[in-house]
CSV table of C-alpha atoms in Angstrom, one decimal:
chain,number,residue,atom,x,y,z
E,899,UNK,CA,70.5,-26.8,-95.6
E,900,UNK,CA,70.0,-29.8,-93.8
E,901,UNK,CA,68.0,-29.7,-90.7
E,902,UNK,CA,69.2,-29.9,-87.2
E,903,UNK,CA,69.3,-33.1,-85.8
E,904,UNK,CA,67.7,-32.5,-82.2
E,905,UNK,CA,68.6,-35.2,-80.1
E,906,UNK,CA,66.7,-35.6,-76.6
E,907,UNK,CA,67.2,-38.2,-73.4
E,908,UNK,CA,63.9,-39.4,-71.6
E,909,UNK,CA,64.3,-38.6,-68.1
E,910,UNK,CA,62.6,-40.9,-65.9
E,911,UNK,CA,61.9,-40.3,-62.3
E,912,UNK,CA,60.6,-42.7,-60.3
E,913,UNK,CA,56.8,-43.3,-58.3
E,914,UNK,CA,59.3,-42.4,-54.8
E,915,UNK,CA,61.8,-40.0,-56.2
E,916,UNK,CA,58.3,-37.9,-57.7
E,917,UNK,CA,56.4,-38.4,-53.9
E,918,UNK,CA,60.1,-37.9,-52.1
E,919,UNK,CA,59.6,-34.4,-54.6
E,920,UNK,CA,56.5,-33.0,-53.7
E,921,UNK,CA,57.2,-33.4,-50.0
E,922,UNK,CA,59.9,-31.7,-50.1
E,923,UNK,CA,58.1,-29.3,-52.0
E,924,UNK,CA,55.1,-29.0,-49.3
E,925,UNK,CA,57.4,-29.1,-46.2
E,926,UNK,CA,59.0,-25.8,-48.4
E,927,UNK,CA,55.9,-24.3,-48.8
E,928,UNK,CA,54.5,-24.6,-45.4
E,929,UNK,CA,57.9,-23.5,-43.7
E,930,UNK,CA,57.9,-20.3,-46.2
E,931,UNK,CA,54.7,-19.5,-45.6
E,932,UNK,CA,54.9,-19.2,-42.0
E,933,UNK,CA,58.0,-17.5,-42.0
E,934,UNK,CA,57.0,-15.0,-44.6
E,935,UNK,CA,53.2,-14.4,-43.4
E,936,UNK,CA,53.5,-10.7,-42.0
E,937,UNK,CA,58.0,-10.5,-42.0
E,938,UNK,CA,57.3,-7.1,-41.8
E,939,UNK,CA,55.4,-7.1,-38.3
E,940,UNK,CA,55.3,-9.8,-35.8
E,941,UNK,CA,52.2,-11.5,-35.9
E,942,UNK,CA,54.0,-14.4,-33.2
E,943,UNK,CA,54.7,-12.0,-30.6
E,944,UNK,CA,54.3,-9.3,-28.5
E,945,UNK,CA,54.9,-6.1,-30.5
E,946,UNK,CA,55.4,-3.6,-27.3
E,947,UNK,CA,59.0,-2.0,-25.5
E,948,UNK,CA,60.9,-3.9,-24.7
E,949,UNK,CA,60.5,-7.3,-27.0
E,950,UNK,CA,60.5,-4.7,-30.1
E,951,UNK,CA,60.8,-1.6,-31.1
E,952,UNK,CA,63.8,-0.9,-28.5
E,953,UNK,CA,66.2,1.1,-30.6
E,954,UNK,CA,64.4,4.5,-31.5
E,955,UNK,CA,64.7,4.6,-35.6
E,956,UNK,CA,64.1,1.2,-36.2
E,957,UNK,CA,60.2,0.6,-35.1
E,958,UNK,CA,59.5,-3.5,-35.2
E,959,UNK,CA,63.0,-4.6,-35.4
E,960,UNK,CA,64.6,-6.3,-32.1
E,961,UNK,CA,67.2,-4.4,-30.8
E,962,UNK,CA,70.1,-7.4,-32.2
E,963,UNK,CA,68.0,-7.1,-35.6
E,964,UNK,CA,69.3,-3.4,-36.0
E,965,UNK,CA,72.4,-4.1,-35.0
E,966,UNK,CA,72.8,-6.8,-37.9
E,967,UNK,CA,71.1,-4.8,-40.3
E,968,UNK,CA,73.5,-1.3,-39.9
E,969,UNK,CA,76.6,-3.6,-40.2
E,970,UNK,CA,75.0,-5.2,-43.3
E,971,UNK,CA,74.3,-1.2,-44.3
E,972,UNK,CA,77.7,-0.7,-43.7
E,973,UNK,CA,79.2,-3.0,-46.7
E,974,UNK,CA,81.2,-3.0,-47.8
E,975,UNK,CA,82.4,0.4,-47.1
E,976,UNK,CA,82.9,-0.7,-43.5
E,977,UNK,CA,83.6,-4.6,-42.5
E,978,UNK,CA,82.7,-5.7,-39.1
E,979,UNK,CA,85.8,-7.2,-37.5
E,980,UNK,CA,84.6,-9.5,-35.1
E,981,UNK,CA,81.7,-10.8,-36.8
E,982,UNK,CA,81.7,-12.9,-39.9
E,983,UNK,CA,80.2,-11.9,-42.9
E,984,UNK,CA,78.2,-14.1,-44.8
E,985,UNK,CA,74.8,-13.7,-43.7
E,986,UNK,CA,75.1,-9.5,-43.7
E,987,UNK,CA,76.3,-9.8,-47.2
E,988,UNK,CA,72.5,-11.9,-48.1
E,989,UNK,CA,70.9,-8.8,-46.0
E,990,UNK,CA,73.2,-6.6,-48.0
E,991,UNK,CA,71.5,-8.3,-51.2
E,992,UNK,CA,68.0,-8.4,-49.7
E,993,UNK,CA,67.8,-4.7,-49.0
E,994,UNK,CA,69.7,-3.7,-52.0
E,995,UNK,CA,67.3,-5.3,-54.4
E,996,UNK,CA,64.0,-4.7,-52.4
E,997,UNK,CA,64.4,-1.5,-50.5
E,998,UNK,CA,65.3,-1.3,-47.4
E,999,UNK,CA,62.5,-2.2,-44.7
E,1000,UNK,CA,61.4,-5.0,-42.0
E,1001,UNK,CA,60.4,-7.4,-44.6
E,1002,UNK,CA,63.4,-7.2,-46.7
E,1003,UNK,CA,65.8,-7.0,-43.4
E,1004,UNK,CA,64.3,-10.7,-42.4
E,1005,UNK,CA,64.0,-12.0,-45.8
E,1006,UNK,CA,67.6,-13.9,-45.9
E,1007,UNK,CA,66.9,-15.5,-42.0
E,1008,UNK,CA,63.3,-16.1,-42.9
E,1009,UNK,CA,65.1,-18.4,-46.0
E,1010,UNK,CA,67.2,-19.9,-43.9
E,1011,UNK,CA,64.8,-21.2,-41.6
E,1012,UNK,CA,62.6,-22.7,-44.2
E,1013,UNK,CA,65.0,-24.6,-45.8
E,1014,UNK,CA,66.7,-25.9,-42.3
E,1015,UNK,CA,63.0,-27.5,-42.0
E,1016,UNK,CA,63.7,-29.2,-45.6
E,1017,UNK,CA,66.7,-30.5,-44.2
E,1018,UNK,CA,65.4,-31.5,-40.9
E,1019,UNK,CA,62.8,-33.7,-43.6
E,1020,UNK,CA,65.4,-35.0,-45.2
E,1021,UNK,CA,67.4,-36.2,-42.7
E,1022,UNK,CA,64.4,-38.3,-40.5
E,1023,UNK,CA,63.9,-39.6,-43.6
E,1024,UNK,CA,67.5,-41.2,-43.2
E,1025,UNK,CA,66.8,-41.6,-40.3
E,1026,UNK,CA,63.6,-43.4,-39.6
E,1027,UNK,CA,62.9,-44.8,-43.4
E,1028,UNK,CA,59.6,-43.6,-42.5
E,1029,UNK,CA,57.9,-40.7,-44.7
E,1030,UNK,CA,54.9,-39.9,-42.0
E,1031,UNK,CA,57.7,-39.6,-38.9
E,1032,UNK,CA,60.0,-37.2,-41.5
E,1033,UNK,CA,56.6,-35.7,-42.0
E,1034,UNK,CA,55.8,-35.5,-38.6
E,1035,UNK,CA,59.3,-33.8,-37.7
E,1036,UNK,CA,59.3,-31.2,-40.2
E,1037,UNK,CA,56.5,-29.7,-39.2
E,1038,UNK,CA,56.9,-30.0,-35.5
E,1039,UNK,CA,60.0,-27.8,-36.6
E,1040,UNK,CA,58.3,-25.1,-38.0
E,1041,UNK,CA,55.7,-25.0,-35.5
E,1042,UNK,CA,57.5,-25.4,-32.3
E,1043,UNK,CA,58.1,-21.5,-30.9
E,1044,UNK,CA,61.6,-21.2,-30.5
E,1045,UNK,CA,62.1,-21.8,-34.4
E,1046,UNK,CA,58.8,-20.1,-35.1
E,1047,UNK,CA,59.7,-16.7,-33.5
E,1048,UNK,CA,63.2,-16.4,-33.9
E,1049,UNK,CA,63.5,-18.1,-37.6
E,1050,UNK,CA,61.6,-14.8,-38.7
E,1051,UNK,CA,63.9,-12.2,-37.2
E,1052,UNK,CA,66.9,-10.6,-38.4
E,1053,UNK,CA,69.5,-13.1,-36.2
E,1054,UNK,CA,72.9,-14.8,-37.6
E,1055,UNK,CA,71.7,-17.8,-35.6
E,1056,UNK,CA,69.3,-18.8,-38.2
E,1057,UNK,CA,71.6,-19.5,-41.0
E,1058,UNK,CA,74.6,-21.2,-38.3
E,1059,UNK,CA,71.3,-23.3,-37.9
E,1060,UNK,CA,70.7,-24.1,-41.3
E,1061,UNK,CA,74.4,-25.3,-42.0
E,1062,UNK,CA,74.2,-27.1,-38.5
E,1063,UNK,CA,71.8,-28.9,-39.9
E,1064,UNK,CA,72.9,-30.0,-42.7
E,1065,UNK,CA,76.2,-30.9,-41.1
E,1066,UNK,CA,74.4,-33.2,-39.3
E,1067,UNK,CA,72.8,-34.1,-42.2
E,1068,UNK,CA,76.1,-35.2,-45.0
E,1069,UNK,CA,77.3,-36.7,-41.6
E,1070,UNK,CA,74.6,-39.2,-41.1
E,1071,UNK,CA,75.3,-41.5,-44.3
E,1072,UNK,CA,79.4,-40.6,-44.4
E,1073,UNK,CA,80.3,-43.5,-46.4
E,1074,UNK,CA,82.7,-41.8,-49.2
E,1075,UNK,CA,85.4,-39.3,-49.8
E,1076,UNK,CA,82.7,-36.9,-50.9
E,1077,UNK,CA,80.1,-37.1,-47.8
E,1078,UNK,CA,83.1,-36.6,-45.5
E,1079,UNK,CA,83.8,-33.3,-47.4
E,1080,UNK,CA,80.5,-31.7,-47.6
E,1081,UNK,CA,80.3,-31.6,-43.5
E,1082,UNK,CA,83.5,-29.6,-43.6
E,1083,UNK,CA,82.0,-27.2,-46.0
E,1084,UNK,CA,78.9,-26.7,-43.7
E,1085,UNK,CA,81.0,-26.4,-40.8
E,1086,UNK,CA,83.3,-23.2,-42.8
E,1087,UNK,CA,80.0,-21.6,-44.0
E,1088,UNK,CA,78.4,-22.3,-40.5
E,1089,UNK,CA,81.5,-20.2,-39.0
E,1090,UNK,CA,81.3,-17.8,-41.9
E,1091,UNK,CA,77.5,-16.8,-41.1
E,1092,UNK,CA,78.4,-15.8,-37.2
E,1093,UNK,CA,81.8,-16.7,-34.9
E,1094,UNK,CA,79.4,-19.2,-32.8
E,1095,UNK,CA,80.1,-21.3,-36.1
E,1096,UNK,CA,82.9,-22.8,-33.8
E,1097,UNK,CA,80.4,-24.3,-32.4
E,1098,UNK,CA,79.5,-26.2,-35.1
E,1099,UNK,CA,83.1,-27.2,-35.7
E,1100,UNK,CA,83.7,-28.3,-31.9
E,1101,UNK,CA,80.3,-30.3,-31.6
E,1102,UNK,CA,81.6,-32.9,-34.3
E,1103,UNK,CA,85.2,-32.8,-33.0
């Protein structure tokens, strides 16, 4: 028999599109790393009554944190019907596959938060055409300690911040039929992950 002809395309990536790459790829790492360092304590802040700890069953976890998590627990036997369901369907997953426990209960916000610090990258980039000030901005980001403590806990918040972002994001260049769609797909997941999605949805209206 004849032998297979195997034909192959060289993919060539540009000098900027490989530096562009491995920023992306650092601002990832750093983000994940200080989300991740320690999920299941609280290594940022103070671990007493009443910050943590509050809801007697659930030592570590904020008092909103269990809250999330047993409606998460609750799928999808039970569906919450005033909150949306998207990010308690990731804990769902989370906990599901690793166990249930602190670490796993934070994973999907923890993810959240780090990639919203890609996207924050990304879009000084657009911004300022300047790598250092996209730099610069990532990592103020992920250090600054609103998004430093709460990116780690167990909040909707984090992932209506994520597609925030990125709304802001698709809307910054908005010069074709398909950039004008993508912020109305952010803006539906944004309301999907908590009902303070509206806010998302109002802000650009």
């Amino acid at each position: 028999m004849p032998a297979k002809l195997r034909f192959s395309i060289p993919i060539k990536i540009s000098r900027e599109k490989r530096i562009m790459l491995a920023l992306i790829m650092m601002v990832l790492a750093i983000a994940l790393f200080s989300r991740i360092y320690q999920l299941d304590k609280f290594p940022y802040f103070k671990p007493e009554y009443p910050w943590l700890g509050d809801k007697p069953g659930f030592p570590g976890l904020y008092g909103d944190e269990a809250s999330y998590y047993l409606h998460a627990k609750n799928l999808p036997q039970k569906w919450p019907v005033y909150q949306p369901w998207l990010h308690l369907i990731l804990v769902k997953i989370s906990t599901t596959l690793l166990g249930v426990s602190n670490f796993s209960i934070r994973l999907p916000s923890a993810i959240f938060s780090s990639l919203s610090a890609v996207i924050v990258f990304l879009a000084a980039d657009k911004l300022f055409n300047d790598k250092w000030s996209s730099i610069l901005s990532a990592l103020y980001f992920i250090a600054m300690t609103p998004a430093l403590i709460y990116g780690r806990m167990n909040l909707l918040e984090n992932s209506v911040a994520f597609f925030f972002v990125l709304t802001t994001y698709y809307l910054l260049p908005a010069s074709t039929e398909l950039d004008k769609f993508r912020p109305g797909l952010t803006s539906i997941l944004a309301l999907l992950s908590k009902i303070k999605g509206l806010t998302v949805i109002a802000y650009y209206i």
